[in-house]
Short mmCIF file of C-alpha atoms and ligand atoms in Angstrom, two decimals:
data_model
loop_
_atom_site.label_atom_id
_atom_site.label_comp_id
_atom_site.label_asym_id
_atom_site.label_seq_id
_atom_site.Cartn_x
_atom_site.Cartn_y
_atom_site.Cartn_z
CA UNK A 1 20.07 -77.36 33.79
CA UNK A 2 22.99 -78.49 36.30
CA UNK A 3 22.51 -76.98 39.48
CA UNK A 4 25.79 -74.83 40.72
CA UNK A 5 27.43 -77.23 43.07
CA UNK A 6 28.34 -74.43 45.09
CA UNK A 7 31.25 -73.99 47.93
CA UNK A 8 31.13 -75.84 51.46
CA UNK A 9 32.32 -72.84 54.12
CA UNK A 10 34.66 -74.75 56.99
CA UNK A 11 34.71 -72.42 59.78
CA UNK A 12 38.16 -73.11 61.48
CA UNK A 13 39.70 -74.61 58.58
CA UNK A 14 43.45 -72.89 59.01
CA UNK A 15 44.37 -75.66 61.49
CA UNK A 16 43.62 -79.15 62.98
CA UNK A 17 40.06 -80.66 62.39
CA UNK A 18 38.83 -78.05 59.96
CA UNK A 19 42.08 -78.23 57.66
CA UNK A 20 41.76 -82.15 57.49
CA UNK A 21 38.01 -81.38 56.84
CA UNK A 22 38.68 -79.58 53.74
CA UNK A 23 41.61 -81.49 52.49
CA UNK A 24 39.00 -84.41 52.59
CA UNK A 25 36.38 -81.95 50.99
CA UNK A 26 39.15 -81.12 47.89
CA UNK A 27 39.78 -84.78 47.26
CA UNK A 28 36.29 -85.61 47.04
CA UNK A 29 35.56 -83.20 44.86
CA UNK A 30 33.70 -80.59 46.62
CA UNK A 31 35.04 -76.78 46.51
CA UNK A 32 35.86 -75.81 50.23
CA UNK A 33 36.52 -72.25 51.48
CA UNK A 34 38.31 -71.71 54.84
CA UNK A 35 37.49 -69.20 56.90
CA UNK A 36 39.38 -68.61 60.46
CA UNK A 37 40.05 -65.97 63.19
CA UNK A 38 43.67 -66.46 61.81
CA UNK A 39 43.30 -67.63 58.51
CA UNK A 40 45.89 -69.33 56.87
CA UNK A 41 45.76 -71.82 54.26
CA UNK A 42 47.07 -75.70 55.53
CA UNK A 43 49.47 -77.23 53.53
CA UNK A 44 48.78 -78.78 50.26
CA UNK A 45 45.31 -78.53 50.66
CA UNK A 46 43.82 -76.62 47.10
CA UNK A 47 41.11 -75.13 49.30
CA UNK A 48 39.97 -70.87 48.95
CA UNK A 49 41.18 -68.92 52.00
CA UNK A 50 38.70 -66.06 52.75
CA UNK A 51 41.39 -63.76 53.54
CA UNK A 52 39.72 -61.51 55.87
CA UNK A 53 39.61 -62.55 60.25
CA UNK A 54 36.40 -64.42 60.43
CA UNK A 55 35.28 -64.24 64.43
CA UNK A 56 32.43 -66.49 64.60
CA UNK A 57 32.00 -64.52 67.75
CA UNK A 58 31.11 -61.65 66.23
CA UNK A 59 27.48 -61.70 64.98
CA UNK A 60 28.63 -58.23 62.22
CA UNK A 61 31.77 -60.45 61.63
CA UNK A 62 29.67 -63.43 60.61
CA UNK A 63 26.87 -61.88 58.59
CA UNK A 64 29.33 -59.55 56.27
CA UNK A 65 31.60 -62.46 56.02
CA UNK A 66 28.87 -64.75 54.51
CA UNK A 67 27.80 -62.17 52.46
CA UNK A 68 31.05 -61.30 51.07
CA UNK A 69 32.19 -64.72 50.75
CA UNK A 70 28.64 -65.86 48.54
CA UNK A 71 29.37 -62.72 46.60
CA UNK A 72 32.60 -63.90 45.58
CA UNK A 73 32.45 -67.70 45.95
CA UNK A 74 28.49 -68.62 44.76
CA UNK A 75 26.33 -69.87 47.18
CA UNK A 76 27.29 -72.17 50.07
CA UNK A 77 25.87 -75.52 49.83
CA UNK A 78 28.04 -77.37 52.46
CA UNK A 79 28.67 -75.68 55.79
CA UNK A 80 31.31 -77.18 58.30
CA UNK A 81 31.31 -75.50 61.75
CA UNK A 82 34.58 -76.93 62.97
CA UNK A 83 35.83 -73.09 64.78
CA UNK A 84 36.51 -73.72 68.38
CA UNK A 85 38.28 -73.36 71.43
CA UNK A 86 38.96 -75.96 74.11
CA UNK A 87 37.75 -75.18 77.75
CA UNK A 88 39.99 -74.18 80.25
CA UNK A 89 40.47 -77.43 83.10
CA UNK A 90 39.74 -76.10 86.86
CA UNK A 91 37.63 -76.88 89.80
CA UNK A 92 34.29 -74.98 89.64
CA UNK A 93 35.54 -72.83 92.29
CA UNK A 94 38.45 -71.13 90.52
CA UNK A 95 36.08 -70.85 86.98
CA UNK A 96 36.51 -67.02 85.84
CA UNK A 97 33.39 -66.23 84.18
CA UNK A 98 34.81 -64.34 81.12
CA UNK A 99 36.61 -67.62 80.40
CA UNK A 100 33.43 -69.43 80.65
CA UNK A 101 31.46 -66.19 78.66
CA UNK A 102 34.47 -66.92 75.63
CA UNK A 103 34.09 -70.38 75.65
CA UNK A 104 30.13 -70.39 75.66
CA UNK A 105 30.14 -67.36 72.64
CA UNK A 106 32.91 -68.99 70.30
CA UNK A 107 31.57 -72.93 70.66
CA UNK A 108 28.16 -72.29 71.01
CA UNK A 109 26.68 -69.25 70.03
CA UNK A 110 29.17 -68.61 67.50
CA UNK A 111 28.14 -72.29 65.75
CA UNK A 112 24.40 -70.84 65.83
CA UNK A 113 25.22 -67.54 64.45
CA UNK A 114 27.03 -69.11 61.49
CA UNK A 115 24.22 -72.08 61.14
CA UNK A 116 21.84 -69.01 60.97
CA UNK A 117 23.82 -66.88 58.62
CA UNK A 118 24.46 -69.53 56.42
CA UNK A 119 20.78 -72.11 56.57
CA UNK A 120 18.77 -69.20 56.04
CA UNK A 121 20.25 -68.89 53.08
CA UNK A 122 19.90 -72.46 52.22
CA UNK A 123 16.63 -72.74 53.35
CA UNK A 124 15.63 -69.73 50.81
CA UNK A 125 17.34 -72.51 47.96
CA UNK A 126 15.92 -75.44 49.27
CA UNK A 127 19.18 -77.25 49.88
CA UNK A 128 22.15 -77.73 51.85
CA UNK A 129 23.75 -79.61 54.63
CA UNK A 130 25.27 -78.63 57.68
CA UNK A 131 27.63 -80.26 60.02
CA UNK A 132 28.46 -78.80 63.34
CA UNK A 133 31.83 -80.25 65.54
CA UNK A 134 30.60 -80.99 69.15
CA UNK A 135 32.56 -83.38 71.01
CA UNK A 136 32.60 -86.20 73.57
CA UNK A 137 32.53 -83.73 76.33
CA UNK A 138 28.86 -82.67 75.16
CA UNK A 139 28.30 -86.53 75.76
CA UNK A 140 29.57 -87.11 79.07
CA UNK A 141 31.28 -85.22 81.58
CA UNK A 142 34.39 -83.45 81.96
CA UNK A 143 36.49 -80.99 84.12
CA UNK A 144 35.73 -78.39 81.34
CA UNK A 145 32.57 -76.89 83.28
CA UNK A 146 31.80 -74.54 80.17
CA UNK A 147 33.27 -76.11 77.09
CA UNK A 148 31.45 -79.40 78.19
CA UNK A 149 27.80 -77.39 78.48
CA UNK A 150 28.47 -75.46 75.55
CA UNK A 151 29.14 -78.69 73.05
CA UNK A 152 26.22 -80.09 74.79
CA UNK A 153 24.07 -77.19 73.48
CA UNK A 154 25.51 -77.97 69.95
CA UNK A 155 24.00 -81.42 70.02
CA UNK A 156 20.81 -80.35 71.19
CA UNK A 157 20.51 -77.01 69.02
CA UNK A 158 21.72 -79.72 65.50
CA UNK A 159 18.56 -81.26 66.35
CA UNK A 160 16.87 -77.96 67.01
CA UNK A 161 17.65 -77.13 63.49
CA UNK A 162 17.26 -80.11 61.61
CA UNK A 163 13.43 -79.92 62.56
CA UNK A 164 13.26 -76.09 61.53
CA UNK A 165 14.82 -76.83 58.29
CA UNK A 166 14.63 -80.45 57.35
CA UNK A 167 11.27 -79.81 55.39
CA UNK A 168 12.93 -77.02 53.16
CA UNK A 169 15.56 -79.82 52.27
CA UNK A 170 18.29 -78.09 54.74
CA UNK A 171 19.91 -81.16 56.58
CA UNK A 172 21.45 -80.72 59.75
CA UNK A 173 24.13 -83.38 61.87
CA UNK A 174 26.74 -83.32 64.16
CA UNK A 175 30.10 -85.18 64.75
CA UNK A 176 31.63 -85.52 67.92
CA UNK A 177 34.91 -86.03 67.95
CA UNK A 178 36.39 -88.19 70.94
CA UNK A 179 40.54 -87.46 71.50
CA UNK A 180 41.75 -86.36 68.19
CA UNK A 181 45.54 -85.87 67.19
CA UNK A 182 45.80 -82.35 66.21
CA UNK A 183 48.86 -79.90 66.59
CA UNK A 184 46.99 -78.48 69.75
CA UNK A 185 46.72 -81.77 71.60
CA UNK A 186 50.12 -82.83 70.65
CA UNK A 187 51.30 -80.29 72.01
CA UNK A 188 49.36 -80.58 75.09
CA UNK A 189 51.28 -83.98 75.34
CA UNK A 190 54.29 -83.21 74.78
CA UNK A 191 54.40 -80.01 77.69
CA UNK A 192 53.45 -82.57 79.72
CA UNK A 193 49.50 -81.17 80.51
CA UNK A 194 47.90 -84.02 79.12
CA UNK A 195 49.10 -87.85 79.60
CA UNK A 196 48.01 -90.37 76.02
CA UNK A 197 47.94 -93.12 78.03
CA UNK A 198 44.89 -91.52 80.32
CA UNK A 199 43.40 -90.12 77.14
CA UNK A 200 43.38 -93.63 75.51
CA UNK A 201 43.16 -96.37 78.05
CA UNK A 202 39.11 -95.79 78.25
CA UNK A 203 38.57 -95.97 74.62
CA UNK A 204 37.78 -99.46 73.18
CA UNK A 205 40.27 -99.39 70.04
CA UNK A 206 43.02 -98.18 72.68
CA UNK A 207 43.98 -95.13 70.58
CA UNK A 208 44.14 -91.59 69.90
CA UNK A 209 41.13 -90.44 66.77
CA UNK A 210 43.11 -89.06 63.66
CA UNK A 211 41.84 -85.72 62.15
CA UNK A 212 41.45 -87.26 59.02
CA UNK A 213 39.03 -89.82 60.24
CA UNK A 214 36.99 -86.73 62.03
CA UNK A 215 36.84 -85.45 58.10
CA UNK A 216 35.53 -88.41 56.58
CA UNK A 217 32.75 -88.93 58.76
CA UNK A 218 32.05 -84.79 58.25
CA UNK A 219 32.54 -85.27 54.26
CA UNK A 220 29.63 -87.94 54.62
CA UNK A 221 27.37 -86.36 56.22
CA UNK A 222 27.53 -83.47 54.03
CA UNK A 223 27.32 -85.66 51.17
CA UNK A 224 24.25 -87.41 49.05
CA UNK A 225 25.29 -90.87 50.28
CA UNK A 226 23.93 -89.50 53.57
CA UNK A 227 20.44 -87.89 51.80
CA UNK A 228 18.31 -89.63 54.68
CA UNK A 229 20.14 -88.33 57.53
CA UNK A 230 19.33 -85.26 59.61
CA UNK A 231 19.07 -84.24 63.71
CA UNK A 232 21.77 -87.15 64.22
CA UNK A 233 25.24 -86.79 66.31
CA UNK A 234 27.82 -89.15 65.62
CA UNK A 235 30.64 -89.82 67.67
CA UNK A 236 34.21 -90.83 66.34
CA UNK A 237 36.08 -91.34 69.43
CA UNK A 238 37.73 -94.81 68.88
CA UNK A 239 34.59 -95.85 71.14
CA UNK A 240 35.62 -94.16 74.21
CA UNK A 241 31.71 -93.70 74.66
CA UNK A 242 31.42 -97.01 74.72
CA UNK A 243 34.63 -98.30 76.71
CA UNK A 244 34.46 -95.33 79.23
CA UNK A 245 32.54 -97.55 82.26
CA UNK A 246 34.31 -100.03 82.01
CA UNK A 247 37.15 -98.32 84.02
CA UNK A 248 34.39 -99.12 87.48
CA UNK A 249 35.13 -103.05 86.64
CA UNK A 250 38.71 -102.63 86.22
CA UNK A 251 39.31 -101.27 82.84
CA UNK A 252 39.25 -102.24 79.36
CA UNK A 253 41.19 -105.57 78.50
CA UNK A 254 43.56 -104.27 76.19
CA UNK A 255 46.57 -105.75 77.65
CA UNK A 256 45.18 -108.66 78.48
CA UNK A 257 46.15 -112.12 75.78
CA UNK A 258 43.12 -113.37 74.00
CA UNK A 259 42.29 -117.30 74.31
N1 NAD B 301 41.08 -82.21 68.98
C1 NAD B 301 40.35 -82.32 69.86
O1 NAD B 301 40.49 -83.88 70.69
C2 NAD B 301 38.80 -82.66 69.85
C3 NAD B 301 37.85 -83.27 70.36
C4 NAD B 301 36.87 -83.16 70.67
C5 NAD B 301 36.09 -82.18 69.38
N2 NAD B 301 36.61 -80.64 69.06
C6 NAD B 301 36.57 -79.64 68.68
O2 NAD B 301 36.88 -79.86 66.93
C7 NAD B 301 36.89 -78.35 66.83
C8 NAD B 301 38.00 -78.21 65.91
O3 NAD B 301 38.99 -78.27 66.76
P1 NAD B 301 40.59 -79.09 66.81
O4 NAD B 301 41.01 -80.06 67.70
O5 NAD B 301 40.62 -78.98 65.36
O6 NAD B 301 41.09 -77.12 67.35
P2 NAD B 301 42.37 -76.35 66.55
O7 NAD B 301 42.97 -75.04 67.40
O8 NAD B 301 43.67 -77.23 66.08
O9 NAD B 301 41.43 -75.39 65.13
C9 NAD B 301 40.99 -74.58 65.59
C10 NAD B 301 40.74 -73.60 64.48
O10 NAD B 301 39.35 -72.60 65.09
C11 NAD B 301 39.92 -71.64 64.69
N3 NAD B 301 38.96 -70.75 65.64
C12 NAD B 301 39.37 -70.44 67.19
N4 NAD B 301 38.15 -69.66 67.57
C13 NAD B 301 37.83 -69.17 65.93
C14 NAD B 301 36.82 -67.76 65.72
N5 NAD B 301 36.70 -67.19 67.32
N6 NAD B 301 36.14 -67.38 64.91
C15 NAD B 301 36.63 -68.85 63.69
N7 NAD B 301 37.79 -69.60 64.08
C16 NAD B 301 38.23 -69.61 65.18
C17 NAD B 301 41.41 -71.20 65.29
O11 NAD B 301 42.58 -70.04 64.84
C18 NAD B 301 41.42 -72.59 64.35
O12 NAD B 301 42.11 -72.52 62.96
C19 NAD B 301 36.58 -77.74 67.66
O13 NAD B 301 35.26 -77.12 67.73
C20 NAD B 301 37.14 -78.15 69.06
O14 NAD B 301 36.22 -78.01 70.33
C21 NAD B 301 38.21 -81.01 69.01
#
């Protein structure tokens, strides 16, 4: 008897990295189901849209949403935690604790609440893969205090859940995007709040990351070809982590002629 291939739940799948991931999942023969606080079907992606607002910041909403999604569409065999909000950039003195609490509630607590709700079901069925979308901000430092702490927490939690569920056949990994060309990031560049040169000059490859590049890494970590991998954090950052320290030595040699 062949096993039900199940569905892949993508939180935050209506926009950005989540939407790109749903598209690549569909191209590769998975059945993505999108759940989002502002549910909207991304253009041209044959994904199922969960029509009710799915707020990862609300445990009650997550618990009823997961039960409803499985009742309607079958077992969740893959989970992508892509729902997230970027942090407010303030000096430490000006951080408002309601902003701190919101970022931690969605980016860290929300990732845990969804992972637990789905992971215990996967563990009972003894199969599943979870990919958490963290950030290079969680691996370095950034002037987004709560966001960076939340993302570092996501990377740590990924290891803990991997250790918890590895023996029952559930893998848990993270992908840490660098500066990624989503609509939100492009709007930031267009408004002048972000500077493309600054975002890219410390990356080894001298460029932004495309959402589809994050999506391919996520889909690899969900699929059978990564079957021996659990508990890792895979940066997909065009070499930001590798290149950032070169600024102290005068910067990367993007503009120098090679001999
Ligand atoms: N874009 C980047 O440069 C970048 C870099 C590193 C990490 N990330 C991370 O990637 C993930 C996706 O971000 P993105 O850049 O695609 O952003 P985005 O704003 O384009 O998409 C985020 C999606 O999450 C949804 N969402 C927000 N709050 C939610 C909630 N409470 N419950 C459910 N859904 C919610 C939004 O409606 C949206 O559809 C986030 O975790 C973000 O921190 C992004």
